[in-house]
Amino acid sequence: ALLPNAAVRRSAFAPAARAPATLLRAEEGGAVKLPLLLQPNVSIGAGIALLLALVTNRLLTEELLNSQSRADLIAALPAVLLTLKALTDFDITPRDAEAVPLGGAQLEWTKPGLADEQRQTLDWAAGALLDCSPCTSLLVWREGETLLLRGQLPAAAEAPLVPGPLLSKCMAKKNGAPEYLPALQLLPGRVEFSYLPEETQGVLLVPMPGQLGAVVLGTDTQRAFKDDDVAWARAVATRVGEVMACDGTGA
């Protein structure tokens, strides 16, 4: 009869179960709330403040002892670590460049005398590049002739396009790799592209594989062409080159 009472007494003095300790607590929505000192804004402020305090103390010390030098070095380590951690935690995203107004006029010109399939392919290429990429100016050149002009171009762009050193180097590549100039205004070689608006910010040169021809794309924004845009332009240039090589015979 005494056993139940003993059991009650033992349970009364039994230690309470402890909840597991948590270092980070998740807020509603799944976000993790960091301790105050680990938050980037607090960390960088604390680190800089500690460094300034150490520098001030060092400058105001009349007689510098070896022990103080060692202490300053040890104290500087956490300050530097806090500052570096804060800088790595900041989500820094470069701002996209803004579009620049281009001079000239909207042109839509195709070389007369082309076969129907060639003309249709050039029209398709113009729509595919102007509508599906950041391209604002488009030229197609092959075998010494300008085949297509589309988009914002100088008023005198219908004059024969004369390839410069950069375009000639691009067309000479056997692997068909394009040349991309993402910030044209910073390059002295921009004078070569007189057939594009003077304010053009970037140029993508895409050769036609196996032929002396290229598709030239200009844009009004620096670093506008991404990897997907370059790959798409290469596919379009390859198709244009294949159709132009048929010379309208359907071969």
Short mmCIF file of C-alpha atoms in Angstrom, two decimals, residues 11-175:
data_model
loop_
_atom_site.label_atom_id
_atom_site.label_comp_id
_atom_site.label_asym_id
_atom_site.label_seq_id
_atom_site.Cartn_x
_atom_site.Cartn_y
_atom_site.Cartn_z
CA SER A 11 7.92 11.86 -9.20
CA ALA A 12 7.59 15.07 -7.20
CA PHE A 13 11.36 15.35 -6.77
CA ALA A 14 12.24 14.18 -10.28
CA PRO A 15 14.05 16.85 -12.33
CA ALA A 16 11.90 18.53 -14.93
CA ALA A 17 12.66 17.76 -18.57
CA ARG A 18 14.74 20.49 -20.16
CA ALA A 19 13.85 21.94 -23.52
CA PRO A 20 16.66 21.69 -26.08
CA ALA A 21 18.73 24.83 -26.35
CA THR A 22 18.36 26.77 -29.58
CA LEU A 23 20.97 29.12 -31.01
CA LEU A 24 18.81 30.51 -33.83
CA ARG A 25 15.07 30.92 -33.66
CA ALA A 26 12.93 30.70 -36.80
CA GLU A 27 10.35 33.41 -37.23
CA GLU A 28 6.99 32.95 -38.85
CA GLY A 29 7.37 32.22 -42.52
CA GLY A 30 10.56 30.17 -42.06
CA ALA A 31 13.01 33.08 -41.76
CA VAL A 32 15.83 32.64 -39.25
CA LYS A 33 16.42 35.52 -36.86
CA LEU A 34 20.13 36.02 -36.24
CA PRO A 35 21.55 37.17 -32.93
CA LEU A 36 21.94 40.94 -32.75
CA LEU A 37 25.71 40.93 -33.07
CA LEU A 38 25.59 38.70 -36.18
CA GLN A 39 23.26 40.99 -38.12
CA PRO A 40 25.22 42.72 -40.90
CA ASN A 41 24.35 46.30 -39.94
CA VAL A 42 25.27 45.72 -36.30
CA SER A 43 28.39 43.69 -37.10
CA ILE A 44 29.91 46.27 -39.40
CA GLY A 45 29.13 49.08 -36.96
CA ALA A 46 30.64 47.20 -34.03
CA GLY A 47 33.71 46.18 -35.99
CA ILE A 48 34.44 49.68 -37.26
CA ALA A 49 33.81 51.21 -33.82
CA LEU A 50 36.22 48.76 -32.19
CA LEU A 51 38.90 49.45 -34.79
CA LEU A 52 38.53 53.20 -34.32
CA ALA A 53 38.79 52.79 -30.55
CA LEU A 54 42.01 50.78 -30.92
CA VAL A 55 43.53 53.32 -33.31
CA THR A 56 42.58 56.22 -31.02
CA ASN A 57 44.04 54.47 -27.99
CA ARG A 58 47.24 53.76 -29.93
CA LEU A 59 47.63 57.38 -31.01
CA LEU A 60 47.05 58.76 -27.50
CA THR A 61 49.50 56.39 -25.84
CA GLU A 62 52.75 58.20 -25.02
CA GLU A 63 54.84 55.13 -24.24
CA LEU A 64 54.05 52.02 -26.23
CA LEU A 65 54.80 48.77 -24.45
CA ASN A 66 55.20 45.35 -26.02
CA SER A 67 52.34 44.04 -23.93
CA GLN A 68 50.03 46.75 -25.29
CA SER A 69 51.03 45.93 -28.87
CA ARG A 70 50.13 42.31 -28.33
CA ALA A 71 46.85 43.28 -26.70
CA ASP A 72 45.98 45.62 -29.58
CA LEU A 73 46.71 42.88 -32.08
CA ILE A 74 44.50 40.39 -30.26
CA ALA A 75 41.70 42.97 -29.93
CA ALA A 76 41.92 43.85 -33.64
CA LEU A 77 41.23 40.28 -34.76
CA PRO A 78 37.56 40.11 -33.67
CA ALA A 79 36.95 43.60 -35.04
CA VAL A 80 38.31 42.60 -38.45
CA LEU A 81 36.37 39.32 -38.41
CA LEU A 82 33.11 41.11 -37.57
CA THR A 83 33.62 43.62 -40.36
CA LEU A 84 34.49 40.97 -42.95
CA LYS A 85 31.51 38.82 -41.97
CA ALA A 86 29.18 41.79 -42.30
CA LEU A 87 30.53 42.60 -45.76
CA THR A 88 30.08 39.00 -46.92
CA ASP A 89 26.51 38.89 -45.59
CA PHE A 90 25.41 42.02 -47.42
CA ASP A 91 23.45 41.23 -50.57
CA ILE A 92 25.18 43.55 -53.03
CA THR A 93 23.73 43.48 -56.54
CA PRO A 94 25.24 45.71 -59.24
CA ARG A 95 22.75 48.18 -60.64
CA ASP A 96 21.72 47.56 -64.21
CA ALA A 97 22.93 50.15 -66.69
CA GLU A 98 20.33 52.55 -68.04
CA ALA A 99 19.38 52.73 -71.69
CA VAL A 100 20.85 55.64 -73.65
CA PRO A 101 18.84 57.40 -76.38
CA LEU A 102 20.28 56.61 -79.81
CA GLY A 103 20.53 59.04 -82.68
CA GLY A 104 19.68 58.30 -86.28
CA ALA A 105 16.39 56.91 -87.50
CA GLN A 106 14.44 53.65 -87.70
CA LEU A 107 15.43 51.85 -90.89
CA GLU A 108 13.99 48.77 -92.57
CA TRP A 109 15.99 47.92 -95.66
CA THR A 110 16.74 44.64 -97.43
CA LYS A 111 19.04 44.19 -100.42
CA PRO A 112 17.01 44.00 -103.64
CA GLY A 113 17.25 40.98 -105.91
CA LEU A 114 17.37 38.31 -103.23
CA ALA A 115 15.48 35.04 -103.61
CA ASP A 116 12.19 34.74 -101.75
CA GLU A 117 13.57 32.23 -99.25
CA GLN A 118 16.57 34.45 -98.53
CA ARG A 119 14.42 37.53 -98.04
CA GLN A 120 12.02 35.64 -95.76
CA THR A 121 14.92 34.29 -93.72
CA LEU A 122 16.38 37.76 -93.28
CA ASP A 123 13.01 39.11 -92.19
CA TRP A 124 12.66 36.24 -89.72
CA ALA A 125 16.16 36.87 -88.36
CA ALA A 126 15.41 40.56 -87.88
CA GLY A 127 12.27 39.83 -85.91
CA ALA A 128 13.93 37.07 -83.89
CA LEU A 129 16.79 39.33 -82.80
CA LEU A 130 15.02 42.67 -82.37
CA ASP A 131 12.04 41.20 -80.53
CA CYS A 132 13.76 38.51 -78.45
CA SER A 133 17.01 40.20 -77.40
CA PRO A 134 18.24 43.65 -76.27
CA CYS A 135 19.28 44.38 -79.86
CA THR A 136 18.31 47.87 -81.10
CA SER A 137 20.40 48.00 -84.30
CA LEU A 138 20.91 45.12 -86.72
CA LEU A 139 23.07 44.66 -89.82
CA VAL A 140 23.76 41.57 -91.91
CA TRP A 141 26.86 41.58 -94.11
CA ARG A 142 28.14 38.82 -96.42
CA GLU A 143 30.70 38.56 -99.20
CA GLY A 144 31.23 42.31 -99.50
CA GLU A 145 27.53 43.20 -99.54
CA THR A 146 25.14 44.60 -96.97
CA LEU A 147 22.08 42.34 -96.97
CA LEU A 148 19.92 43.80 -94.20
CA LEU A 149 19.50 46.95 -92.11
CA ARG A 150 16.99 47.08 -89.25
CA GLY A 151 16.37 49.16 -86.16
CA GLN A 152 17.94 52.43 -85.04
CA LEU A 153 20.73 53.31 -87.47
CA PRO A 154 22.42 56.41 -88.90
CA ALA A 155 20.60 58.02 -91.79
CA ALA A 156 23.48 57.16 -94.14
CA ALA A 157 23.62 53.49 -93.10
CA GLU A 158 22.56 52.29 -96.55
CA ALA A 159 26.08 53.05 -97.74
CA PRO A 160 28.19 49.88 -98.16
CA LEU A 161 29.37 48.50 -94.84
CA VAL A 162 33.18 48.38 -94.74
CA PRO A 163 34.41 45.80 -92.18
CA GLY A 164 37.01 47.12 -89.78
CA PRO A 165 39.73 45.16 -87.95
CA LEU A 166 37.44 43.83 -85.22
CA LEU A 167 34.75 42.61 -87.61
CA SER A 168 37.32 41.11 -89.97
CA LYS A 169 38.98 39.27 -87.08
CA CYS A 170 35.61 37.92 -85.97
CA MET A 171 34.69 36.64 -89.46
CA ALA A 172 38.09 34.93 -89.77
CA LYS A 173 37.34 32.62 -86.82
CA LYS A 174 36.81 29.04 -87.89
CA ASN A 175 34.87 28.05 -84.76
#
